[in-house]
Amino acid sequence: MKLPNIERFLLLPLLFGCLCLFGCRTFAKNDAALYSPLDYSEEDAIITEIGRIQKLCEQPEQQVQALWRARLLVQNTEQHEKALGILHDCEQKVVAAYLLSLEQKNYLDALRLYQSLQAEGYAEISMLEKNEADLKTLTYQEIPALRAASTTESSEKVSSYIKGTVTVFVDKGIKIERGMGMADGVLGSGFFISSDGYIVTNHHVIVDCVNPKYEGFTRLYIRLADDPDTRIPAKVVGYDSVMDLALLKAEIDAPYVFSLGSSSDLDVGDRIYAIGSPLGLERTLTSGIVSATDRRLFTLGKVFQIDAPLNVGNSGGPIIDTKGNVQAIVFAGLENYQGLNFAIPVEYLRSELPFLFNGGNRVHPWIASYGRTKREPGVNAKNEGVSVQYCMPAGSARMSGIDAGDTITGLNGTPIASLDSLQNAFMLMQPGTIVNISAEDSQGRQKVCNVYLEPRPEHPGYVVYKHDILAYSFVPLLGMELVPISTISSRKYSIVSVLKGSTADNAGFSENDPVDVLRVEFNADRSAMYVELYARKRKNGYLDVSIALAAATDSPYYF
């Protein structure tokens, strides 16, 4: 089975080896056009910002961002009368949008608006009809697979669960190879999560059905395990390319509905079963064990490694335990490597289902920052939060008062001990939400910042490169911070610091090494960057050397 969307996985050696074959394009830096922080001490700047907020507030999809900017303005202008007025106007707009969402029973959007008002400090939050707990309950009640709080205790044989799986087929018409027409299509697996025909599969199985750049023919069908000869039309309800999940709907009564388990119940060595249609062979069940629970193949979250035999066509099928509960979803395997396969923990599916049921493309949030888990050296050391190593200019974290060197310790009052816990918390939220982030600066001072969750770009590193000067953008991209050392040449730098475990660290760079940046290029889809450097590395006795480095423009360390 081939890995889907290879650019999304952190198999950098493969990526780097192939990068030279890609069509590359050089991008010129324009540091003069970079973002400048708002000077709240100037009346003209305040009036300009109020005008900008008013324009945002007139657009329904931008009203929460307007509210966030208005709150920042009030916090930084010491109760400026006009700032207080625009804040009140924004609050009323968001409250009106909240009431409308509630009336329309769009509880997911109502939850986003309520959380934003709560984090922003809306004084009359207690007067609203529903609170956060009520809205979460209403949201989950709308989703059949999440209604049950406990997992199924089943006495059925493992083989009986096969009838709850389907073969997913994307008919792509005819393709021409060697002058001959051949049937074209994509084969995958899926499983029922509701009696009225909702099905979970992988995004990469149905990607051509939702990719706006694909101009070919597609028709989506499923085939039942007990009736492999009948094609049943299906449609895509929602999809998430980052987590490689998709929700389908077929007009059929499901012959069996799976219950969602809890991946926390699984550990290395536990027995699991995979059901699917490898190579089109329906009703195939294989077994194995969990080989590892913490493989980083996604840019968000960790996945299971399993040794159950899988092949092309297994993608999207369920991984179940001996009780028949879904514990993971198959998404990838490596051809020619037996027993090296991967599955998405069911906890991520639980988090994603409200957004998938809401329909369309699931976009994840971020705050335009980069960092890693803070952990003191030592065997018994504990995680202490998320060490912020970079904040993008004009990004929401930077505008809210979070800086490089800070340590994030909480989100909306919930402790954050690691980068994983922060990413998991973000996975439950939507872009366009205001949150409270607790942090500690480099001097040990505590602060709480109102931060706006922006849509996470497909390639965060490329966005960073375009919005910051080269010397700083290399921090998240290569793991080295630079400082210019020549007023004559714009390409001569000295390394200020090197992040441990980064591309620069693995290449042997050290602090104070002089480097010349000769060329920076990105491949056609912006998923990888290629850099040529002329360096004199201390670890090499300051011998002159030309070095080529490559880096993916997305990783789990962007948040």
PDB file of C-alpha atoms in Angstrom, residues 286-554:
ATOM      1  CA  THR A 286      -6.292 -10.104   9.174  1.00  0.00           C
ATOM      2  CA  SER A 287      -4.872  -9.996  12.683  1.00  0.00           C
ATOM      3  CA  GLY A 288      -1.761  -8.734  14.413  1.00  0.00           C
ATOM      4  CA  ILE A 289      -0.586  -6.622  17.311  1.00  0.00           C
ATOM      5  CA  VAL A 290       0.077  -2.992  18.056  1.00  0.00           C
ATOM      6  CA  SER A 291       3.783  -2.483  17.329  1.00  0.00           C
ATOM      7  CA  ALA A 292       4.044   1.143  18.531  1.00  0.00           C
ATOM      8  CA  THR A 293       1.640   3.895  19.604  1.00  0.00           C
ATOM      9  CA  ASP A 294       3.641   7.068  18.988  1.00  0.00           C
ATOM     10  CA  ARG A 295       4.765   7.243  15.357  1.00  0.00           C
ATOM     11  CA  ARG A 296       4.873  10.793  13.963  1.00  0.00           C
ATOM     12  CA  LEU A 297       3.701  10.481  10.369  1.00  0.00           C
ATOM     13  CA  PHE A 298       1.139  13.283  10.481  1.00  0.00           C
ATOM     14  CA  THR A 299       1.827  16.962  10.993  1.00  0.00           C
ATOM     15  CA  LEU A 300      -0.761  16.776  13.781  1.00  0.00           C
ATOM     16  CA  GLY A 301      -0.903  13.900  16.229  1.00  0.00           C
ATOM     17  CA  LYS A 302       0.702  10.483  16.568  1.00  0.00           C
ATOM     18  CA  VAL A 303      -0.410   7.260  14.904  1.00  0.00           C
ATOM     19  CA  PHE A 304      -0.263   3.526  15.629  1.00  0.00           C
ATOM     20  CA  GLN A 305       2.172   1.185  13.983  1.00  0.00           C
ATOM     21  CA  ILE A 306       0.667  -2.273  13.535  1.00  0.00           C
ATOM     22  CA  ASP A 307       1.892  -5.540  12.052  1.00  0.00           C
ATOM     23  CA  ALA A 308      -1.443  -6.871  10.730  1.00  0.00           C
ATOM     24  CA  PRO A 309      -0.994  -7.669   7.004  1.00  0.00           C
ATOM     25  CA  LEU A 310      -2.445  -4.851   4.850  1.00  0.00           C
ATOM     26  CA  ASN A 311      -2.468  -4.115   1.151  1.00  0.00           C
ATOM     27  CA  VAL A 312      -3.861  -1.650  -1.387  1.00  0.00           C
ATOM     28  CA  GLY A 313      -7.593  -1.461  -0.718  1.00  0.00           C
ATOM     29  CA  ASN A 314      -7.348  -1.735   3.071  1.00  0.00           C
ATOM     30  CA  SER A 315      -7.231   2.069   3.408  1.00  0.00           C
ATOM     31  CA  GLY A 316     -10.135   3.355   5.491  1.00  0.00           C
ATOM     32  CA  GLY A 317     -10.996   0.003   7.021  1.00  0.00           C
ATOM     33  CA  PRO A 318     -11.451  -0.433  10.785  1.00  0.00           C
ATOM     34  CA  ILE A 319      -8.923  -1.744  13.276  1.00  0.00           C
ATOM     35  CA  ILE A 320     -10.964  -3.462  15.987  1.00  0.00           C
ATOM     36  CA  ASP A 321     -10.282  -5.114  19.316  1.00  0.00           C
ATOM     37  CA  THR A 322     -11.572  -8.518  20.415  1.00  0.00           C
ATOM     38  CA  LYS A 323     -14.875  -6.912  21.525  1.00  0.00           C
ATOM     39  CA  GLY A 324     -15.525  -5.457  18.094  1.00  0.00           C
ATOM     40  CA  ASN A 325     -14.910  -1.831  19.052  1.00  0.00           C
ATOM     41  CA  VAL A 326     -13.126   0.356  16.506  1.00  0.00           C
ATOM     42  CA  GLN A 327      -9.767   1.389  17.941  1.00  0.00           C
ATOM     43  CA  ALA A 328      -8.145   2.838  14.811  1.00  0.00           C
ATOM     44  CA  ILE A 329      -8.549   3.400  11.073  1.00  0.00           C
ATOM     45  CA  VAL A 330      -6.115   1.984   8.532  1.00  0.00           C
ATOM     46  CA  PHE A 331      -4.450   4.687   6.443  1.00  0.00           C
ATOM     47  CA  ALA A 332      -1.069   3.548   5.144  1.00  0.00           C
ATOM     48  CA  GLY A 333       1.424   0.803   4.701  1.00  0.00           C
ATOM     49  CA  LEU A 334       4.794   0.508   3.016  1.00  0.00           C
ATOM     50  CA  GLU A 335       5.126  -1.691  -0.035  1.00  0.00           C
ATOM     51  CA  ASN A 336       7.785  -4.391   0.182  1.00  0.00           C
ATOM     52  CA  TYR A 337       8.017  -3.989   3.973  1.00  0.00           C
ATOM     53  CA  GLN A 338       5.957  -6.686   5.649  1.00  0.00           C
ATOM     54  CA  GLY A 339       4.453  -5.832   9.020  1.00  0.00           C
ATOM     55  CA  LEU A 340       5.102  -2.108   8.706  1.00  0.00           C
ATOM     56  CA  ASN A 341       1.648  -0.539   8.577  1.00  0.00           C
ATOM     57  CA  PHE A 342      -0.060   2.430  10.230  1.00  0.00           C
ATOM     58  CA  ALA A 343      -3.467   3.371  11.605  1.00  0.00           C
ATOM     59  CA  ILE A 344      -5.162   6.539  12.901  1.00  0.00           C
ATOM     60  CA  PRO A 345      -6.178   6.279  16.587  1.00  0.00           C
ATOM     61  CA  VAL A 346      -9.941   6.398  17.080  1.00  0.00           C
ATOM     62  CA  GLU A 347      -9.551   9.342  19.480  1.00  0.00           C
ATOM     63  CA  TYR A 348      -8.785  11.548  16.483  1.00  0.00           C
ATOM     64  CA  LEU A 349     -11.915  10.312  14.737  1.00  0.00           C
ATOM     65  CA  ARG A 350     -13.946  11.211  17.830  1.00  0.00           C
ATOM     66  CA  SER A 351     -12.485  14.719  17.747  1.00  0.00           C
ATOM     67  CA  GLU A 352     -13.089  15.094  14.017  1.00  0.00           C
ATOM     68  CA  LEU A 353     -16.638  13.741  13.721  1.00  0.00           C
ATOM     69  CA  PRO A 354     -18.427  16.986  14.727  1.00  0.00           C
ATOM     70  CA  PHE A 355     -16.544  18.848  11.994  1.00  0.00           C
ATOM     71  CA  LEU A 356     -16.987  16.086   9.413  1.00  0.00           C
ATOM     72  CA  PHE A 357     -20.734  15.959  10.083  1.00  0.00           C
ATOM     73  CA  ASN A 358     -20.818  19.737   9.733  1.00  0.00           C
ATOM     74  CA  GLY A 359     -19.781  19.195   6.112  1.00  0.00           C
ATOM     75  CA  GLY A 360     -17.096  20.284   3.704  1.00  0.00           C
ATOM     76  CA  ASN A 361     -13.386  20.670   4.250  1.00  0.00           C
ATOM     77  CA  ARG A 362     -12.203  20.539   7.854  1.00  0.00           C
ATOM     78  CA  VAL A 363      -9.647  23.315   8.365  1.00  0.00           C
ATOM     79  CA  HIS A 364      -7.504  23.166  11.496  1.00  0.00           C
ATOM     80  CA  PRO A 365      -6.541  26.199  13.598  1.00  0.00           C
ATOM     81  CA  TRP A 366      -3.106  27.589  14.461  1.00  0.00           C
ATOM     82  CA  ILE A 367      -1.624  30.716  16.060  1.00  0.00           C
ATOM     83  CA  ALA A 368       1.330  31.136  13.648  1.00  0.00           C
ATOM     84  CA  SER A 369       3.977  29.830  16.047  1.00  0.00           C
ATOM     85  CA  TYR A 370       6.617  27.128  16.264  1.00  0.00           C
ATOM     86  CA  GLY A 371       8.002  25.305  19.281  1.00  0.00           C
ATOM     87  CA  ARG A 372       8.540  22.094  21.186  1.00  0.00           C
ATOM     88  CA  THR A 373       7.729  20.480  24.485  1.00  0.00           C
ATOM     89  CA  LYS A 374       9.714  22.025  27.331  1.00  0.00           C
ATOM     90  CA  ARG A 375      11.352  19.361  29.439  1.00  0.00           C
ATOM     91  CA  GLU A 376      14.245  19.707  31.826  1.00  0.00           C
ATOM     92  CA  PRO A 377      17.133  17.221  31.458  1.00  0.00           C
ATOM     93  CA  GLY A 378      17.045  14.104  33.613  1.00  0.00           C
ATOM     94  CA  VAL A 379      15.448  10.686  33.772  1.00  0.00           C
ATOM     95  CA  ASN A 380      12.550  11.691  36.027  1.00  0.00           C
ATOM     96  CA  ALA A 381      12.001  15.143  34.528  1.00  0.00           C
ATOM     97  CA  LYS A 382       8.432  16.187  33.732  1.00  0.00           C
ATOM     98  CA  ASN A 383       7.022  18.138  30.812  1.00  0.00           C
ATOM     99  CA  GLU A 384       6.595  21.795  31.738  1.00  0.00           C
ATOM    100  CA  GLY A 385       4.625  23.163  28.779  1.00  0.00           C
ATOM    101  CA  VAL A 386       5.358  24.275  25.228  1.00  0.00           C
ATOM    102  CA  SER A 387       8.507  26.283  24.608  1.00  0.00           C
ATOM    103  CA  VAL A 388       7.746  28.925  21.968  1.00  0.00           C
ATOM    104  CA  GLN A 389      10.778  29.153  19.689  1.00  0.00           C
ATOM    105  CA  TYR A 390       9.269  31.357  16.989  1.00  0.00           C
ATOM    106  CA  CYS A 391       6.250  33.638  16.426  1.00  0.00           C
ATOM    107  CA  MET A 392       5.447  34.922  12.951  1.00  0.00           C
ATOM    108  CA  PRO A 393       5.061  38.693  12.518  1.00  0.00           C
ATOM    109  CA  ALA A 394       1.380  39.617  12.087  1.00  0.00           C
ATOM    110  CA  GLY A 395       0.438  36.185  13.404  1.00  0.00           C
ATOM    111  CA  SER A 396      -2.210  36.021  16.104  1.00  0.00           C
ATOM    112  CA  ALA A 397       0.187  34.831  18.825  1.00  0.00           C
ATOM    113  CA  ARG A 398       2.608  37.693  18.214  1.00  0.00           C
ATOM    114  CA  MET A 399      -0.171  40.285  18.070  1.00  0.00           C
ATOM    115  CA  SER A 400      -1.666  38.931  21.295  1.00  0.00           C
ATOM    116  CA  GLY A 401       1.566  39.304  23.272  1.00  0.00           C
ATOM    117  CA  ILE A 402       3.128  35.840  23.018  1.00  0.00           C
ATOM    118  CA  ASP A 403       6.834  35.975  22.146  1.00  0.00           C
ATOM    119  CA  ALA A 404       9.666  33.604  21.345  1.00  0.00           C
ATOM    120  CA  GLY A 405      11.111  32.447  24.652  1.00  0.00           C
ATOM    121  CA  ASP A 406       7.706  32.159  26.339  1.00  0.00           C
ATOM    122  CA  THR A 407       6.389  28.857  27.682  1.00  0.00           C
ATOM    123  CA  ILE A 408       2.714  28.041  27.089  1.00  0.00           C
ATOM    124  CA  THR A 409       1.256  26.391  30.184  1.00  0.00           C
ATOM    125  CA  GLY A 410      -2.525  26.540  29.724  1.00  0.00           C
ATOM    126  CA  LEU A 411      -5.422  26.925  27.293  1.00  0.00           C
ATOM    127  CA  ASN A 412      -8.793  28.210  28.495  1.00  0.00           C
ATOM    128  CA  GLY A 413      -7.866  27.271  32.049  1.00  0.00           C
ATOM    129  CA  THR A 414      -6.765  23.714  31.185  1.00  0.00           C
ATOM    130  CA  PRO A 415      -3.076  22.912  31.876  1.00  0.00           C
ATOM    131  CA  ILE A 416      -0.892  22.323  28.804  1.00  0.00           C
ATOM    132  CA  ALA A 417       2.067  20.078  29.603  1.00  0.00           C
ATOM    133  CA  SER A 418       3.367  19.301  26.117  1.00  0.00           C
ATOM    134  CA  LEU A 419       3.087  20.116  22.432  1.00  0.00           C
ATOM    135  CA  ASP A 420       0.922  17.022  21.983  1.00  0.00           C
ATOM    136  CA  SER A 421      -1.591  18.248  24.556  1.00  0.00           C
ATOM    137  CA  LEU A 422      -1.701  21.679  22.878  1.00  0.00           C
ATOM    138  CA  GLN A 423      -2.260  20.148  19.429  1.00  0.00           C
ATOM    139  CA  ASN A 424      -4.943  17.839  20.846  1.00  0.00           C
ATOM    140  CA  ALA A 425      -6.720  20.834  22.399  1.00  0.00           C
ATOM    141  CA  PHE A 426      -6.579  22.710  19.077  1.00  0.00           C
ATOM    142  CA  MET A 427      -8.018  19.623  17.357  1.00  0.00           C
ATOM    143  CA  LEU A 428     -11.268  20.178  19.263  1.00  0.00           C
ATOM    144  CA  MET A 429     -11.546  23.776  18.077  1.00  0.00           C
ATOM    145  CA  GLN A 430     -12.340  25.702  14.922  1.00  0.00           C
ATOM    146  CA  PRO A 431     -10.556  28.571  13.206  1.00  0.00           C
ATOM    147  CA  GLY A 432     -12.304  31.813  14.032  1.00  0.00           C
ATOM    148  CA  THR A 433     -12.328  31.181  17.786  1.00  0.00           C
ATOM    149  CA  ILE A 434     -10.818  33.356  20.523  1.00  0.00           C
ATOM    150  CA  VAL A 435      -9.015  31.454  23.290  1.00  0.00           C
ATOM    151  CA  ASN A 436      -7.151  32.340  26.480  1.00  0.00           C
ATOM    152  CA  ILE A 437      -3.549  31.122  26.480  1.00  0.00           C
ATOM    153  CA  SER A 438      -1.597  31.143  29.742  1.00  0.00           C
ATOM    154  CA  ALA A 439       2.146  31.598  29.374  1.00  0.00           C
ATOM    155  CA  GLU A 440       5.308  32.342  31.295  1.00  0.00           C
ATOM    156  CA  ASP A 441       7.954  34.623  29.820  1.00  0.00           C
ATOM    157  CA  SER A 442      11.714  34.110  29.996  1.00  0.00           C
ATOM    158  CA  GLN A 443      11.823  36.063  33.281  1.00  0.00           C
ATOM    159  CA  GLY A 444       9.274  33.790  34.925  1.00  0.00           C
ATOM    160  CA  ARG A 445       6.411  36.328  34.761  1.00  0.00           C
ATOM    161  CA  GLN A 446       2.903  34.944  34.178  1.00  0.00           C
ATOM    162  CA  LYS A 447       0.509  36.307  31.564  1.00  0.00           C
ATOM    163  CA  VAL A 448      -2.808  35.398  29.957  1.00  0.00           C
ATOM    164  CA  CYS A 449      -3.296  36.378  26.313  1.00  0.00           C
ATOM    165  CA  ASN A 450      -6.438  36.529  24.183  1.00  0.00           C
ATOM    166  CA  VAL A 451      -5.424  34.716  20.994  1.00  0.00           C
ATOM    167  CA  TYR A 452      -7.392  34.335  17.774  1.00  0.00           C
ATOM    168  CA  LEU A 453      -7.232  30.919  16.102  1.00  0.00           C
ATOM    169  CA  GLU A 454      -6.449  31.421  12.423  1.00  0.00           C
ATOM    170  CA  PRO A 455      -6.909  28.832   9.644  1.00  0.00           C
ATOM    171  CA  ARG A 456      -3.810  26.636   9.505  1.00  0.00           C
ATOM    172  CA  PRO A 457      -2.185  26.965   6.066  1.00  0.00           C
ATOM    173  CA  GLU A 458      -1.335  23.891   4.046  1.00  0.00           C
ATOM    174  CA  HIS A 459       2.379  24.753   4.174  1.00  0.00           C
ATOM    175  CA  PRO A 460       3.094  26.851   7.304  1.00  0.00           C
ATOM    176  CA  GLY A 461       6.826  27.129   6.617  1.00  0.00           C
ATOM    177  CA  TYR A 462       6.238  28.768   3.259  1.00  0.00           C
ATOM    178  CA  VAL A 463       3.866  31.295   4.869  1.00  0.00           C
ATOM    179  CA  VAL A 464       6.528  32.037   7.500  1.00  0.00           C
ATOM    180  CA  TYR A 465       9.154  32.586   4.799  1.00  0.00           C
ATOM    181  CA  LYS A 466       6.909  35.044   2.963  1.00  0.00           C
ATOM    182  CA  HIS A 467       6.019  37.027   6.104  1.00  0.00           C
ATOM    183  CA  ASP A 468       9.372  37.365   7.864  1.00  0.00           C
ATOM    184  CA  ILE A 469      12.949  38.317   7.111  1.00  0.00           C
ATOM    185  CA  LEU A 470      15.191  35.459   6.071  1.00  0.00           C
ATOM    186  CA  ALA A 471      17.297  35.565   9.248  1.00  0.00           C
ATOM    187  CA  TYR A 472      14.259  34.778  11.432  1.00  0.00           C
ATOM    188  CA  SER A 473      12.314  32.545   9.034  1.00  0.00           C
ATOM    189  CA  PHE A 474      15.192  30.051   9.115  1.00  0.00           C
ATOM    190  CA  VAL A 475      14.393  29.321  12.788  1.00  0.00           C
ATOM    191  CA  PRO A 476      11.341  27.126  12.093  1.00  0.00           C
ATOM    192  CA  LEU A 477      12.453  26.090   8.601  1.00  0.00           C
ATOM    193  CA  LEU A 478      16.017  24.950   9.310  1.00  0.00           C
ATOM    194  CA  GLY A 479      16.445  25.394  13.054  1.00  0.00           C
ATOM    195  CA  MET A 480      19.016  28.188  12.905  1.00  0.00           C
ATOM    196  CA  GLU A 481      18.682  31.865  13.798  1.00  0.00           C
ATOM    197  CA  LEU A 482      20.869  34.207  11.757  1.00  0.00           C
ATOM    198  CA  VAL A 483      22.117  37.760  12.118  1.00  0.00           C
ATOM    199  CA  PRO A 484      23.473  39.874   9.223  1.00  0.00           C
ATOM    200  CA  ILE A 485      27.210  40.569   9.439  1.00  0.00           C
ATOM    201  CA  SER A 486      27.715  42.731   6.353  1.00  0.00           C
ATOM    202  CA  THR A 487      26.223  46.035   5.250  1.00  0.00           C
ATOM    203  CA  ILE A 488      27.535  45.446   1.731  1.00  0.00           C
ATOM    204  CA  SER A 489      26.259  41.925   1.072  1.00  0.00           C
ATOM    205  CA  SER A 490      22.704  40.950   2.033  1.00  0.00           C
ATOM    206  CA  ARG A 491      23.544  37.258   1.973  1.00  0.00           C
ATOM    207  CA  LYS A 492      26.255  37.138   4.662  1.00  0.00           C
ATOM    208  CA  TYR A 493      25.164  35.996   8.133  1.00  0.00           C
ATOM    209  CA  SER A 494      26.385  34.555  11.382  1.00  0.00           C
ATOM    210  CA  ILE A 495      24.485  31.856  13.288  1.00  0.00           C
ATOM    211  CA  VAL A 496      23.081  33.115  16.601  1.00  0.00           C
ATOM    212  CA  SER A 497      21.581  29.830  17.799  1.00  0.00           C
ATOM    213  CA  VAL A 498      20.816  26.290  16.620  1.00  0.00           C
ATOM    214  CA  LEU A 499      17.782  24.279  17.756  1.00  0.00           C
ATOM    215  CA  LYS A 500      18.568  20.782  18.977  1.00  0.00           C
ATOM    216  CA  GLY A 501      17.397  18.029  16.631  1.00  0.00           C
ATOM    217  CA  SER A 502      16.790  20.459  13.773  1.00  0.00           C
ATOM    218  CA  THR A 503      18.030  20.234  10.191  1.00  0.00           C
ATOM    219  CA  ALA A 504      20.834  22.692  10.995  1.00  0.00           C
ATOM    220  CA  ASP A 505      21.842  20.719  14.095  1.00  0.00           C
ATOM    221  CA  ASN A 506      21.941  17.431  12.175  1.00  0.00           C
ATOM    222  CA  ALA A 507      24.058  19.131   9.491  1.00  0.00           C
ATOM    223  CA  GLY A 508      26.682  20.054  12.100  1.00  0.00           C
ATOM    224  CA  PHE A 509      26.165  23.820  12.400  1.00  0.00           C
ATOM    225  CA  SER A 510      27.103  25.673  15.593  1.00  0.00           C
ATOM    226  CA  GLU A 511      26.667  29.125  17.085  1.00  0.00           C
ATOM    227  CA  ASN A 512      28.854  31.841  15.518  1.00  0.00           C
ATOM    228  CA  ASP A 513      29.437  29.865  12.308  1.00  0.00           C
ATOM    229  CA  PRO A 514      29.546  32.331   9.362  1.00  0.00           C
ATOM    230  CA  VAL A 515      27.284  31.407   6.428  1.00  0.00           C
ATOM    231  CA  ASP A 516      26.451  32.862   3.038  1.00  0.00           C
ATOM    232  CA  VAL A 517      22.913  32.142   1.809  1.00  0.00           C
ATOM    233  CA  LEU A 518      23.385  31.546  -1.913  1.00  0.00           C
ATOM    234  CA  ARG A 519      19.962  30.317  -3.007  1.00  0.00           C
ATOM    235  CA  VAL A 520      16.507  29.579  -1.604  1.00  0.00           C
ATOM    236  CA  GLU A 521      13.968  27.662  -3.681  1.00  0.00           C
ATOM    237  CA  PHE A 522      10.642  25.938  -3.148  1.00  0.00           C
ATOM    238  CA  ASN A 523       9.256  23.022  -5.106  1.00  0.00           C
ATOM    239  CA  ALA A 524       6.148  23.504  -7.235  1.00  0.00           C
ATOM    240  CA  ASP A 525       3.570  22.780  -4.532  1.00  0.00           C
ATOM    241  CA  ARG A 526       5.464  24.668  -1.753  1.00  0.00           C
ATOM    242  CA  SER A 527       5.793  21.522   0.357  1.00  0.00           C
ATOM    243  CA  ALA A 528       9.603  21.651   0.567  1.00  0.00           C
ATOM    244  CA  MET A 529      12.386  24.211   0.600  1.00  0.00           C
ATOM    245  CA  TYR A 530      15.880  23.860  -0.855  1.00  0.00           C
ATOM    246  CA  VAL A 531      18.737  26.060   0.403  1.00  0.00           C
ATOM    247  CA  GLU A 532      22.334  26.393  -0.769  1.00  0.00           C
ATOM    248  CA  LEU A 533      24.800  27.719   1.809  1.00  0.00           C
ATOM    249  CA  TYR A 534      28.488  28.572   1.752  1.00  0.00           C
ATOM    250  CA  ALA A 535      29.717  27.996   5.301  1.00  0.00           C
ATOM    251  CA  ARG A 536      32.725  27.793   7.567  1.00  0.00           C
ATOM    252  CA  LYS A 537      31.701  25.388  10.323  1.00  0.00           C
ATOM    253  CA  ARG A 538      33.528  25.299  13.634  1.00  0.00           C
ATOM    254  CA  LYS A 539      33.007  21.527  13.855  1.00  0.00           C
ATOM    255  CA  ASN A 540      34.901  21.178  10.559  1.00  0.00           C
ATOM    256  CA  GLY A 541      37.803  23.359  11.617  1.00  0.00           C
ATOM    257  CA  TYR A 542      36.312  26.404   9.825  1.00  0.00           C
ATOM    258  CA  LEU A 543      37.070  24.886   6.440  1.00  0.00           C
ATOM    259  CA  ASP A 544      35.114  26.458   3.570  1.00  0.00           C
ATOM    260  CA  VAL A 545      32.342  24.169   2.361  1.00  0.00           C
ATOM    261  CA  SER A 546      29.242  24.427   0.169  1.00  0.00           C
ATOM    262  CA  ILE A 547      26.190  22.756   1.665  1.00  0.00           C
ATOM    263  CA  ALA A 548      22.727  22.016   0.298  1.00  0.00           C
ATOM    264  CA  LEU A 549      19.902  21.649   2.837  1.00  0.00           C
ATOM    265  CA  ALA A 550      16.269  20.702   2.326  1.00  0.00           C
ATOM    266  CA  ALA A 551      13.340  21.004   4.702  1.00  0.00           C
ATOM    267  CA  ALA A 552       9.624  20.298   4.631  1.00  0.00           C
ATOM    268  CA  THR A 553       7.415  23.347   5.026  1.00  0.00           C
ATOM    269  CA  ASP A 554       5.137  21.559   7.493  1.00  0.00           C
TER     270      ASP A 554
END
